Coordinates of C-alpha atoms in Angstrom, one line a residue:
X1 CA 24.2 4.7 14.1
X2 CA 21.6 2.5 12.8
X3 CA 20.1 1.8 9.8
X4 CA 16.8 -0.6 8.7
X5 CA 16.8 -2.3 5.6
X6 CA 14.3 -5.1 3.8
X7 CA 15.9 -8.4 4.2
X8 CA 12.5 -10.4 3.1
X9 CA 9.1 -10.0 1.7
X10 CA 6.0 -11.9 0.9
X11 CA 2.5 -11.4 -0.2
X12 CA -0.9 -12.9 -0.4
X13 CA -3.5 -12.9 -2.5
X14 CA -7.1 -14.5 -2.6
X15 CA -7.8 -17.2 -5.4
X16 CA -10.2 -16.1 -7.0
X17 CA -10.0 -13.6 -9.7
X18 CA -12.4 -10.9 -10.9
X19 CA -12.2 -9.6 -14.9
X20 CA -13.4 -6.9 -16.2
X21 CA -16.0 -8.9 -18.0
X22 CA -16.9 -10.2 -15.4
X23 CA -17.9 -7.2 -13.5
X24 CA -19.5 -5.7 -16.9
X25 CA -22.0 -8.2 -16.0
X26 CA -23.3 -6.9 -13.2
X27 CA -22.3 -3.1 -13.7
X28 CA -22.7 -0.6 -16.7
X29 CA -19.2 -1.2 -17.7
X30 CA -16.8 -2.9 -19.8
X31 CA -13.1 -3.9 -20.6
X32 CA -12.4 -1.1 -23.1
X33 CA -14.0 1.6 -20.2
X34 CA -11.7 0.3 -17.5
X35 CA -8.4 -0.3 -18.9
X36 CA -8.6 3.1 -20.8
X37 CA -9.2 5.3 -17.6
X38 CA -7.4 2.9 -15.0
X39 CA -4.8 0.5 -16.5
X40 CA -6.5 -2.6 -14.5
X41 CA -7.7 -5.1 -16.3
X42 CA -8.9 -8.0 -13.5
X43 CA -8.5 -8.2 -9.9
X44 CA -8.2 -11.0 -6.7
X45 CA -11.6 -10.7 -4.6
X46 CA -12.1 -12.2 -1.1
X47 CA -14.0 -16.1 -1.6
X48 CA -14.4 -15.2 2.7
X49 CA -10.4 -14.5 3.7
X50 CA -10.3 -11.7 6.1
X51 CA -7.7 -8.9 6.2
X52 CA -6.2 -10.9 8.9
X53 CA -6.2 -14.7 7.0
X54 CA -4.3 -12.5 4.0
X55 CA -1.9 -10.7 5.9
X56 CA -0.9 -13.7 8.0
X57 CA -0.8 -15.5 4.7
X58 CA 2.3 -12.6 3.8
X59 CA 3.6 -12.9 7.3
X60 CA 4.2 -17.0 6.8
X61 CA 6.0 -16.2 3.6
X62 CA 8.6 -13.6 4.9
X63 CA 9.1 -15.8 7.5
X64 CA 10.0 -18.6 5.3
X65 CA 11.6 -16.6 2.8
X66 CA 13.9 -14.9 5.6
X67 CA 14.4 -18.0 8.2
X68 CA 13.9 -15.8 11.3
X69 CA 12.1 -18.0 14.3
X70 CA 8.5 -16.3 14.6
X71 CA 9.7 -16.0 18.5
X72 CA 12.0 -13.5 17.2
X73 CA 10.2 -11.1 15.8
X74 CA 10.0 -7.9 18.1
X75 CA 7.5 -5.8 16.0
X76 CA 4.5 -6.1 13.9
X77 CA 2.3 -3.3 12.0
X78 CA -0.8 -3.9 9.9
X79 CA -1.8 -1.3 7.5
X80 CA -5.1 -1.8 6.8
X81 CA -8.9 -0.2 6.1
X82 CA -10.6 -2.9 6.0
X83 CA -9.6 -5.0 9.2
X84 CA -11.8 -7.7 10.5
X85 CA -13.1 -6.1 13.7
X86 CA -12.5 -2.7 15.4
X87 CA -10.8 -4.0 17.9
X88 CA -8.5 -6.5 18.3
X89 CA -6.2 -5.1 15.6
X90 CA -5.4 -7.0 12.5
X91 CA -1.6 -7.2 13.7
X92 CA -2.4 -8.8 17.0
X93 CA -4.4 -11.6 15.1
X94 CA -1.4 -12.5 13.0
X95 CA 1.2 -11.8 16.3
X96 CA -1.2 -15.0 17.4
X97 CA -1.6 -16.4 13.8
X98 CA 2.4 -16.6 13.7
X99 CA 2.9 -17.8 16.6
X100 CA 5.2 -14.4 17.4
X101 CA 4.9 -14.6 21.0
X102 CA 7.2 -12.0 22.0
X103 CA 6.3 -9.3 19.3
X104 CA 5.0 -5.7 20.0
X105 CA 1.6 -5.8 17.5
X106 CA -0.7 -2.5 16.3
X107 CA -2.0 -1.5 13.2
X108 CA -1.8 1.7 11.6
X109 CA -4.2 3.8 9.6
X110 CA -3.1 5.7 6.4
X111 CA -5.4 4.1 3.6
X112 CA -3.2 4.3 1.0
X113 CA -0.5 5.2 1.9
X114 CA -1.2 3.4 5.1
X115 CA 2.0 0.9 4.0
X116 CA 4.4 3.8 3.9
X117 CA 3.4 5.1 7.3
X118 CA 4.0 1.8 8.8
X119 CA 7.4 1.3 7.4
X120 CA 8.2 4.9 8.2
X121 CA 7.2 4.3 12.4
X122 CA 9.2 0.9 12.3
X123 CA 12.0 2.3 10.7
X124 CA 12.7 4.9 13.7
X125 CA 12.0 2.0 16.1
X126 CA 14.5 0.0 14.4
X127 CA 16.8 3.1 14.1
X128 CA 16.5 4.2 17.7
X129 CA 17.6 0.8 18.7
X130 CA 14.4 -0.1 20.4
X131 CA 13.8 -3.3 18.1
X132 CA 16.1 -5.0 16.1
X133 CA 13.8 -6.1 13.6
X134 CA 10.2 -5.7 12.3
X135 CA 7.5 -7.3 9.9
X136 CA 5.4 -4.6 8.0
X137 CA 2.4 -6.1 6.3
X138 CA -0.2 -3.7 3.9
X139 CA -3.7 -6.2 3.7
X140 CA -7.2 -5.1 2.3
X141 CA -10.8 -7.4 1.8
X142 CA -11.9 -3.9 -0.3
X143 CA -14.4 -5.9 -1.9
X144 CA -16.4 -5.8 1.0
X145 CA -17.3 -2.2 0.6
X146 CA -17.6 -1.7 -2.6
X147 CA -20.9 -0.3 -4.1
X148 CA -21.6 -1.8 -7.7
X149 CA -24.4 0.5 -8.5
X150 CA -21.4 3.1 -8.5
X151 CA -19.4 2.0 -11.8
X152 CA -16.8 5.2 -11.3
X153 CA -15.2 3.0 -7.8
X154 CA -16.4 -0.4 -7.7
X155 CA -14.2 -1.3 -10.7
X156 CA -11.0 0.2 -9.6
X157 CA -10.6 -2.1 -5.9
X158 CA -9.1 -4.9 -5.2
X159 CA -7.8 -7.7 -2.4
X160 CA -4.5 -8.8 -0.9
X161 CA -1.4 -8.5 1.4
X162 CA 2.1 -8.0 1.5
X163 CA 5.2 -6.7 3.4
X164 CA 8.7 -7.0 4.0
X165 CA 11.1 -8.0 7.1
X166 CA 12.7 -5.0 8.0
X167 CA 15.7 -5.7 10.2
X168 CA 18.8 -3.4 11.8
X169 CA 22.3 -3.1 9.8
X170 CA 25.1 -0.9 10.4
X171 CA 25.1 -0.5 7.0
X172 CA 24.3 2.7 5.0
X173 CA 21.7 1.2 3.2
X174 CA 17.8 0.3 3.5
X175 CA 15.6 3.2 4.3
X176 CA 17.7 6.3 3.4
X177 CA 15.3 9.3 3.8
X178 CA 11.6 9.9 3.5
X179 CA 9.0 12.8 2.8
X180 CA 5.6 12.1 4.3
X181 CA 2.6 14.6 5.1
X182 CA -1.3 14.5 5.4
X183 CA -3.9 17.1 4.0
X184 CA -7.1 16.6 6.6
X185 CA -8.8 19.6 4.8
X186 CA -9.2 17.7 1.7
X187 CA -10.6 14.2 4.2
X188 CA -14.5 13.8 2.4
X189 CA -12.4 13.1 -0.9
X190 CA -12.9 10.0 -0.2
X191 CA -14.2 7.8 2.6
X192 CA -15.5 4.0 3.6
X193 CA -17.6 2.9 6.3
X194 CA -19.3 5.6 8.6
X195 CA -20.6 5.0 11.9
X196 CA -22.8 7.2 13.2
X197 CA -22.9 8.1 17.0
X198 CA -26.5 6.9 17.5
X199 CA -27.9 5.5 20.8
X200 CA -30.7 5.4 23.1
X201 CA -30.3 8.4 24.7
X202 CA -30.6 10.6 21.3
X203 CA -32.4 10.5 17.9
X204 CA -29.0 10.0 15.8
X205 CA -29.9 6.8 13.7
X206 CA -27.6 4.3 14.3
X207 CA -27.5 3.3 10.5
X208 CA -23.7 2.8 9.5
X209 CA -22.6 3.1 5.5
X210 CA -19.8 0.8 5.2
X211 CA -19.7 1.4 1.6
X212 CA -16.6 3.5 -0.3
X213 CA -17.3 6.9 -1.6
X214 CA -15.0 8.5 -4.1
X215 CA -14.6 12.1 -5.7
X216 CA -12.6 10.2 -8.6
X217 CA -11.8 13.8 -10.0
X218 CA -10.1 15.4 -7.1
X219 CA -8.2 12.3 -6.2
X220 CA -7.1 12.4 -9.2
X221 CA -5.7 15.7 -9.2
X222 CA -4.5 15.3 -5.6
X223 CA -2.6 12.7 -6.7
X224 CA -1.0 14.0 -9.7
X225 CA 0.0 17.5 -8.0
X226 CA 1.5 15.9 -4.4
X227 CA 3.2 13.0 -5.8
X228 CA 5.6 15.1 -7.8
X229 CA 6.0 17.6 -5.1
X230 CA 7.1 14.6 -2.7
X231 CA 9.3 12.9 -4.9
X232 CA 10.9 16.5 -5.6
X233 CA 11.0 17.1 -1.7
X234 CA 12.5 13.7 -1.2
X235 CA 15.1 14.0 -3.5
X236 CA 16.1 17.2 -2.4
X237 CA 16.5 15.9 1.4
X238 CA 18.7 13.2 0.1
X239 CA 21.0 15.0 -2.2
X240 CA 19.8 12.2 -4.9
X241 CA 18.9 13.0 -8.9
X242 CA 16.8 11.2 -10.7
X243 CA 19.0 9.8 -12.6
X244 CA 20.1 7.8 -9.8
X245 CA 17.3 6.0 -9.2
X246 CA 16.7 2.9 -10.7
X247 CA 13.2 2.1 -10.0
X248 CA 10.0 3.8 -8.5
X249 CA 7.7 1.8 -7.0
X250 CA 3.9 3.9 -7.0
X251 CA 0.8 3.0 -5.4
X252 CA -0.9 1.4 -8.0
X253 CA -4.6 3.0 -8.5
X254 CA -4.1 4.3 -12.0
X255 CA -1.7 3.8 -14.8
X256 CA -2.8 7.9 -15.8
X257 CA -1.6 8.9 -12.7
X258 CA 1.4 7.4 -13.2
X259 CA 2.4 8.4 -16.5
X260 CA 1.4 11.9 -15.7
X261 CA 4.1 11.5 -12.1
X262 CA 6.5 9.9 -15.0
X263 CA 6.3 13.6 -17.3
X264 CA 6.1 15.8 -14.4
X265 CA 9.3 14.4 -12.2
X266 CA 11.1 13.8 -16.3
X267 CA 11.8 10.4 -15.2
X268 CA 11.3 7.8 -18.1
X269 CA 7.9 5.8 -17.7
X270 CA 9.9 2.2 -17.2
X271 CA 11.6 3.0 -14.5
X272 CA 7.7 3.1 -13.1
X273 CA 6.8 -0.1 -11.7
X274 CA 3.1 -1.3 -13.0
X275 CA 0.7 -4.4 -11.9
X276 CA -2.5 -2.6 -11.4
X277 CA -3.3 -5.1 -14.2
X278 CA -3.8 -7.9 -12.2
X279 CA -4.5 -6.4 -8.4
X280 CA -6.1 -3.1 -9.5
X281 CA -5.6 -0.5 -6.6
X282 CA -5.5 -2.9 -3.1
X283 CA -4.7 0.4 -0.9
X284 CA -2.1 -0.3 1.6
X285 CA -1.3 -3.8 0.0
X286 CA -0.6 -2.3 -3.4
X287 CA 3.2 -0.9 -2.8
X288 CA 4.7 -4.2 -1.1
X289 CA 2.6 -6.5 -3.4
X290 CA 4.7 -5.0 -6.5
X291 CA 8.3 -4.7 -4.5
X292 CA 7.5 -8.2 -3.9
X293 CA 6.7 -9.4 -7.4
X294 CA 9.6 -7.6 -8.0
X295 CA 12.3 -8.9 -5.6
X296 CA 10.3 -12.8 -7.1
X297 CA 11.5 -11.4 -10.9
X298 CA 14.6 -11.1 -10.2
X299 CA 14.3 -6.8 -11.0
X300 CA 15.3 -5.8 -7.5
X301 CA 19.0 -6.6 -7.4
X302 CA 21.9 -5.6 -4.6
X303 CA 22.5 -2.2 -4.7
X304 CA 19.4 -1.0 -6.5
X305 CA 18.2 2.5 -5.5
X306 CA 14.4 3.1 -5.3
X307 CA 11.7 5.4 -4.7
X308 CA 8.6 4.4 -2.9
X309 CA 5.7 6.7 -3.6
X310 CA 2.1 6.0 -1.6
X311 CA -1.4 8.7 -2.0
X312 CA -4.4 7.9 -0.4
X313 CA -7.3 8.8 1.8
X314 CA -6.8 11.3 4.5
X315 CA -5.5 12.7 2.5
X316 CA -2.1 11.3 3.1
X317 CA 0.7 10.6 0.8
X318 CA 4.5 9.3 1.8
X319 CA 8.0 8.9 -0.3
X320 CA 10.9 6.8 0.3
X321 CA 14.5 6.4 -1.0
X322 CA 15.6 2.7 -0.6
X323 CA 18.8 0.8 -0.9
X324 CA 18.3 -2.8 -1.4

């Protein structure tokens, strides 16, 4: 039997950073009102990198970081809301980027959560024996839909990429179990970028919104209710306690949501990973850009057990038990 497990990661972010003052200069808002209700206190905005530039950006890292020739790779999947185009996907311009020649490339769409879906699809690749190895990459350019006349979202997003190597052992460890699920009923929580089906032949404008709408309030709870219930599920499936876990790794969107996952599940708030701080919530990209400032800290050691934990639009949401 097969197992997957992270042998690399890497991220990317863009240059230029984004405070909180700075965006109280241009919205109603200001630093005491944001890091009270979110935890984030700046964030990295696009100076004109694409979802593609960022994610390739991780992809050269994990490939330096893990020595594998980019010939070698057999798999790529982008997570991502905010690609460049339609079509081509985001993971065939890095396949090209990379110079991965003989790579299967698609990207995947789970907003959010959109990071854990992809690892979730490579990992029963991997475990099937199909591939033998597989680079997962999470990028968003969210700045390019945001609405700053809307103070309740624009201040929360952010921009970046990151992923991990994910390659076949025989070994009992990696990717150990998961708990995944979407909630379609509950979809107009929150949405980005609708395109009409207007054309000549009917009187549907063909105006698209590419802006992000959010019912803060009922992500919020959405959020706070599911996480706790997956976690619970996974651990359950596993035959793990909490105790046993070393770290969780959340989405970062909110440091409330958080603390409130930390009372509900008893587990004590520090074994919560936090950097909302500095990327604010960067969807897909938020979950691999704090495993990899992690694994760069020295936190992640051999042998740690942790919890992945993704929420997002969709709604969709995804936990997984890891063995590094």
């Amino acid at each position: 039997m097969y197992f997957s497990k992270i042998s690399a990661t890497g991220s990317c972010a863009p240059d230029k950073i984004v405070t909180n003052d700075d965006l109280s200069k241009i919205v109603d808002t200001n630093d005491e009102w944001i890091v009270s209700r979110s935890g984030i206190k700046r964030r990295h905005f696009s100076s004109g990198e694409n979802a593609s530039d960022l994610a390739t950006g991780a992809a050269e890292e994990i490939i330096k970081r893990s020595g594998i020739d980019p010939l070698d790779i057999e798999l790529i999947i982008v997570a991502t809301v905010s690609a460049d185009y339609t079509t081509p996907s985001t993971a065939c311009l890095v396949q090209a980027n990379i110079g991965a020649a003989n790579a299967v490339a698609f990207d995947v769409g789970a907003a959010c959560a959109g990071f854990m879906f992809g690892l979730s699809v490579a990992d029963k690749y991997i475990k099937c024996g199909v591939y033998k190895n597989a680079i997962i990459i999470g990028t968003e350019v969210l700045s390019k839909y945001l609405d700053f006349n809307d103070r309740g979202t624009c201040v929360l997003f952010g921009d970046g990429a990151a992923g991990v190597l994910l390659e076949r052992t025989e070994e009992q460890e990696g990717i150990l179990c998961e708990e995944i699920g979407s909630d379609g009923f509950k979809a107009m929580a929150l949405t980005k970028g609708f395109s009409p089906a207007g054309n000549v032949f009917n009187n549907v404008s063909c105006e698209a919104d590419r802006s992000m709408k959010m019912d803060g309030k009922a992500i919020f709870d959405f959020a706070t209710r599911s996480v706790p219930v997956s976690v619970k599920k996974l651990l359950e499936k596993s035959g793990r306690f909490t105790d046993e876990i070393d770290f969780v790794i959340p989405h970062q969107a909110n440091s409330r949501i958080v603390e409130i996952i930390s009372r509900k599940l008893k587990m004590p708030l520090d074994k919560f990973y936090m950097n909302m701080d500095e990327y604010g919530n960067t969807s897909s990209a938020s979950i691999p850009l704090a495993l990899n400032e992690m694994v760069e800290k020295g936190i992640i050691k051999k042998g740690s057990l942790c919890i992945f934990t993704g929420f997002g639009a969709g709604l969709t949401w995804g936990s997984m038990l890891v063995k590094f």
